[in-house]
Amino acid sequence: MPIIDIHIHIQPLHMFKPHALELIKRGRKNFEFIEKVSSDPAAFLHWIANYCKADPRRLLAFGSVHPKYVADAGAEVDRLKKLGIRGLKIHPSHQVYSPNAYRDGWGPLAAVYERASANALPVMIHTGTSIFPGARNLHAQPMLADDVSVDFPNLVVILAHGGRPLWMNEAFFLVRRHKNMYMDISGIPPQKLLEYFPRLEEIADKVLFGTDWPGPGVPDVRGNIEKFRAVPLSD
């Protein structure tokens, strides 16, 4: 059976800012505190799209559109689709907006969801706390994504990290409630998976495996997979 990792991060070294490269040289322990490392986000989107085109059966490129920093958010989603991006990611705690901010009149965010739905692009929403500097963690509560699934019923929504470590019950409830909502378990220590989600098997068909490599606590993908296989789950 193939193993699909829905959530990893890759980036060529030449696209890191100089201070980020210096921290990498000093070791992973310091690297986790970098907040913004990409010297050119637009160039990175082109790079990741081309990288994944090398084997589109195995590699899916996710991109991001920040509604505040583009002239036409909906058109930017269309552009990324043509570029080869096959999913979108929003990171509320670091992009500093709530997933349902469109309900307060922020039209560009609604346009992101509308065009993602029209282009059949799933939207992954970071949920759960972040230890990185500048994080506004209140924006990352899973319940804020409830409106998104209701208002955009044809949009596939993925709750990254299942709300860990504070809001797992919210994530579980939402995934059970909405036909168009899923969650990944990336960044969750495999040995704590059933502690966080004791009824995980009830939503097994809507849970996506992911590692969040090379994030803190995930030194390698193979090791994470082996630990996950040791979790006492039924086939």
Short mmCIF file of C-alpha atoms in Angstrom, two decimals:
data_model
loop_
_atom_site.label_atom_id
_atom_site.label_comp_id
_atom_site.label_asym_id
_atom_site.label_seq_id
_atom_site.Cartn_x
_atom_site.Cartn_y
_atom_site.Cartn_z
CA MET A 1 0.00 0.00 0.00
CA PRO A 2 1.46 3.41 -0.92
CA ILE A 3 2.10 5.96 1.82
CA ILE A 4 1.02 9.51 1.05
CA ASP A 5 2.47 12.37 3.11
CA ILE A 6 0.05 15.27 2.67
CA HIS A 7 2.16 17.82 4.53
CA ILE A 8 5.87 18.45 4.04
CA HIS A 9 7.90 21.60 3.44
CA ILE A 10 10.67 21.91 0.86
CA GLN A 11 12.66 24.90 -0.35
CA PRO A 12 15.97 25.30 -2.22
CA LEU A 13 18.77 26.81 -0.14
CA HIS A 14 19.32 29.71 -2.54
CA MET A 15 15.83 31.02 -1.74
CA PHE A 16 16.51 31.39 1.96
CA LYS A 17 17.35 34.82 3.33
CA PRO A 18 20.99 35.17 4.46
CA HIS A 19 20.11 35.19 8.17
CA ALA A 20 18.12 31.99 7.70
CA LEU A 21 21.06 30.25 6.05
CA GLU A 22 23.29 31.31 8.92
CA LEU A 23 20.88 29.77 11.41
CA ILE A 24 20.79 26.56 9.37
CA LYS A 25 24.58 26.37 9.60
CA ARG A 26 24.28 26.67 13.39
CA GLY A 27 21.88 23.76 13.57
CA ARG A 28 18.20 22.80 13.46
CA LYS A 29 17.72 23.80 17.10
CA ASN A 30 17.95 27.47 16.16
CA PHE A 31 16.35 27.09 12.75
CA GLU A 32 12.89 26.52 14.24
CA PHE A 33 12.73 30.15 15.38
CA ILE A 34 12.89 31.60 11.89
CA GLU A 35 9.64 33.40 11.07
CA LYS A 36 10.12 34.44 7.45
CA VAL A 37 12.80 32.73 5.43
CA SER A 38 11.87 33.03 1.77
CA SER A 39 13.61 35.87 -0.05
CA ASP A 40 11.08 35.83 -2.93
CA PRO A 41 7.70 34.12 -2.31
CA ALA A 42 6.56 34.60 -5.93
CA ALA A 43 9.69 32.90 -7.25
CA PHE A 44 9.19 30.09 -4.77
CA LEU A 45 5.68 29.41 -6.09
CA HIS A 46 7.15 29.00 -9.58
CA TRP A 47 9.89 26.76 -8.21
CA ILE A 48 7.56 24.44 -6.28
CA ALA A 49 5.14 24.16 -9.21
CA ASN A 50 7.97 23.17 -11.56
CA TYR A 51 9.50 20.83 -8.99
CA CYS A 52 6.26 18.90 -8.63
CA LYS A 53 5.71 18.72 -12.39
CA ALA A 54 8.65 16.31 -12.48
CA ASP A 55 6.32 13.58 -11.16
CA PRO A 56 2.73 14.85 -10.89
CA ARG A 57 1.46 11.40 -9.89
CA ARG A 58 3.47 11.55 -6.67
CA LEU A 59 3.96 15.25 -5.98
CA LEU A 60 1.24 17.83 -5.29
CA ALA A 61 2.26 21.48 -5.03
CA PHE A 62 0.44 23.69 -2.53
CA GLY A 63 0.69 27.46 -2.74
CA SER A 64 -0.71 30.43 -0.86
CA VAL A 65 -2.49 33.67 -1.65
CA HIS A 66 -2.53 36.38 1.00
CA PRO A 67 -5.59 38.50 0.16
CA LYS A 68 -3.95 41.61 1.60
CA TYR A 69 -0.91 41.59 -0.67
CA VAL A 70 -2.30 40.95 -4.14
CA ALA A 71 -4.33 43.28 -6.33
CA ASP A 72 -6.95 40.66 -7.22
CA ALA A 73 -7.05 37.64 -4.91
CA GLY A 74 -9.44 35.65 -7.07
CA ALA A 75 -7.37 36.20 -10.21
CA GLU A 76 -4.25 35.17 -8.30
CA VAL A 77 -5.87 31.85 -7.41
CA ASP A 78 -6.67 31.34 -11.10
CA ARG A 79 -3.05 32.16 -11.97
CA LEU A 80 -1.67 29.65 -9.48
CA LYS A 81 -3.97 26.97 -10.88
CA LYS A 82 -2.56 27.59 -14.37
CA LEU A 83 0.95 27.58 -12.91
CA GLY A 84 0.46 24.05 -11.65
CA ILE A 85 -0.43 24.65 -8.01
CA ARG A 86 -2.90 21.96 -6.93
CA GLY A 87 -3.92 23.14 -3.47
CA LEU A 88 -3.86 26.26 -1.31
CA LYS A 89 -2.62 26.76 2.24
CA ILE A 90 -3.56 29.54 4.61
CA HIS A 91 -1.77 30.07 7.91
CA PRO A 92 -4.06 32.25 10.04
CA SER A 93 -1.74 32.63 13.04
CA HIS A 94 1.11 34.03 10.91
CA GLN A 95 -0.78 35.63 8.05
CA VAL A 96 -2.80 37.27 10.84
CA TYR A 97 -6.40 36.86 9.82
CA SER A 98 -9.19 34.49 10.77
CA PRO A 99 -10.38 31.92 8.21
CA ASN A 100 -13.89 33.42 8.36
CA ALA A 101 -12.84 37.09 8.18
CA TYR A 102 -14.82 37.40 4.93
CA ARG A 103 -17.98 37.42 7.06
CA ASP A 104 -16.90 40.83 8.33
CA GLY A 105 -16.78 42.13 4.78
CA TRP A 106 -13.29 41.16 3.64
CA GLY A 107 -14.19 40.37 0.04
CA PRO A 108 -10.71 39.31 -1.15
CA LEU A 109 -10.70 36.36 1.25
CA ALA A 110 -14.11 35.26 -0.01
CA ALA A 111 -12.69 35.48 -3.54
CA VAL A 112 -9.87 33.10 -2.57
CA TYR A 113 -12.38 30.49 -1.42
CA GLU A 114 -14.71 31.06 -4.37
CA ARG A 115 -11.99 30.63 -6.97
CA ALA A 116 -10.41 27.72 -5.11
CA SER A 117 -13.78 25.98 -5.20
CA ALA A 118 -14.29 26.80 -8.88
CA ASN A 119 -10.81 25.46 -9.69
CA ALA A 120 -11.26 22.32 -7.56
CA LEU A 121 -8.33 23.33 -5.35
CA PRO A 122 -8.50 22.08 -1.75
CA VAL A 123 -7.72 24.67 0.91
CA MET A 124 -5.58 23.60 3.84
CA ILE A 125 -6.02 25.77 6.95
CA HIS A 126 -3.41 25.69 9.70
CA THR A 127 -5.11 24.96 13.02
CA GLY A 128 -3.51 24.72 16.43
CA THR A 129 -0.92 26.78 18.21
CA SER A 130 2.37 27.99 16.80
CA ILE A 131 5.51 28.58 18.86
CA PHE A 132 7.15 30.73 16.20
CA PRO A 133 7.67 34.46 16.92
CA GLY A 134 4.79 36.76 16.04
CA ALA A 135 2.11 34.06 16.04
CA ARG A 136 -1.46 35.24 16.72
CA ASN A 137 -2.83 31.91 17.87
CA LEU A 138 -6.44 32.94 18.38
CA HIS A 139 -6.81 32.97 14.59
CA ALA A 140 -5.90 29.26 14.45
CA GLN A 141 -8.89 27.82 16.30
CA PRO A 142 -10.59 25.14 14.17
CA MET A 143 -14.08 26.47 14.89
CA LEU A 144 -13.28 29.55 12.81
CA ALA A 145 -13.26 27.24 9.78
CA ASP A 146 -16.83 26.08 10.46
CA ASP A 147 -18.20 29.03 8.48
CA VAL A 148 -15.95 28.21 5.54
CA SER A 149 -17.38 24.72 5.14
CA VAL A 150 -20.94 26.04 5.46
CA ASP A 151 -20.55 28.99 3.09
CA PHE A 152 -18.51 27.13 0.46
CA PRO A 153 -20.05 23.64 0.40
CA ASN A 154 -18.20 22.55 -2.75
CA LEU A 155 -14.80 23.54 -1.36
CA VAL A 156 -12.62 20.82 0.16
CA VAL A 157 -11.26 22.10 3.48
CA ILE A 158 -8.38 20.40 5.30
CA LEU A 159 -7.65 21.25 8.93
CA ALA A 160 -3.89 20.96 9.22
CA HIS A 161 -2.61 19.47 12.50
CA GLY A 162 -6.10 18.71 13.80
CA GLY A 163 -6.07 21.74 16.12
CA ARG A 164 -3.32 20.33 18.28
CA PRO A 165 -2.54 20.70 21.15
CA LEU A 166 -5.52 22.70 22.49
CA TRP A 167 -8.45 22.30 20.09
CA MET A 168 -8.57 18.65 19.05
CA ASN A 169 -12.21 18.23 20.13
CA GLU A 170 -13.23 21.12 17.90
CA ALA A 171 -11.43 19.59 14.93
CA PHE A 172 -12.98 16.17 15.53
CA PHE A 173 -16.47 17.68 15.73
CA LEU A 174 -16.05 19.69 12.54
CA VAL A 175 -14.66 16.81 10.50
CA ARG A 176 -17.62 14.66 11.56
CA ARG A 177 -20.08 17.44 10.84
CA HIS A 178 -19.02 18.58 7.38
CA LYS A 179 -18.88 16.34 4.32
CA ASN A 180 -16.37 18.69 2.73
CA MET A 181 -13.98 18.89 5.69
CA TYR A 182 -10.96 16.70 6.40
CA MET A 183 -7.97 16.96 8.69
CA ASP A 184 -4.35 15.95 8.60
CA ILE A 185 -2.38 14.65 11.57
CA SER A 186 0.92 16.26 10.67
CA GLY A 187 3.01 17.59 13.52
CA ILE A 188 1.29 15.32 16.04
CA PRO A 189 3.69 12.89 17.77
CA PRO A 190 2.40 9.46 16.65
CA GLN A 191 2.59 8.13 20.20
CA LYS A 192 0.11 10.84 21.27
CA LEU A 193 -2.30 10.41 18.37
CA LEU A 194 -4.91 8.33 20.23
CA GLU A 195 -4.50 10.46 23.33
CA TYR A 196 -5.44 13.49 21.26
CA PHE A 197 -8.09 11.67 19.21
CA PRO A 198 -9.37 8.63 21.15
CA ARG A 199 -12.24 8.21 18.62
CA LEU A 200 -10.01 8.65 15.60
CA GLU A 201 -11.27 5.51 13.87
CA GLU A 202 -14.77 7.03 13.64
CA ILE A 203 -13.43 9.55 11.14
CA ALA A 204 -10.65 7.41 9.67
CA ASP A 205 -11.85 7.93 6.09
CA LYS A 206 -11.44 11.71 6.51
CA VAL A 207 -8.03 11.75 8.19
CA LEU A 208 -4.92 12.36 6.10
CA PHE A 209 -1.47 11.21 7.09
CA GLY A 210 1.23 13.88 7.15
CA THR A 211 4.53 14.51 8.90
CA ASP A 212 5.17 18.29 8.70
CA TRP A 213 8.79 17.46 7.93
CA PRO A 214 11.23 19.12 8.56
CA GLY A 215 9.32 20.83 11.35
CA PRO A 216 10.28 20.73 15.03
CA GLY A 217 10.03 17.18 16.37
CA VAL A 218 10.09 15.57 12.91
CA PRO A 219 13.76 14.79 12.15
CA ASP A 220 12.94 12.36 9.35
CA VAL A 221 9.93 11.05 7.45
CA ARG A 222 10.79 7.35 7.72
CA GLY A 223 11.06 7.51 11.51
CA ASN A 224 7.69 9.23 11.75
CA ILE A 225 6.09 6.58 9.54
CA GLU A 226 7.53 3.77 11.64
CA LYS A 227 6.18 5.35 14.83
CA PHE A 228 2.78 5.80 13.22
CA ARG A 229 2.68 2.15 12.17
CA ALA A 230 3.17 1.22 15.82
CA VAL A 231 -0.05 3.01 16.83
CA PRO A 232 -2.70 0.39 17.74
CA LEU A 233 -5.24 1.10 15.00
CA SER A 234 -7.36 -1.47 13.19
CA ASP A 235 -6.95 -2.04 9.47
#
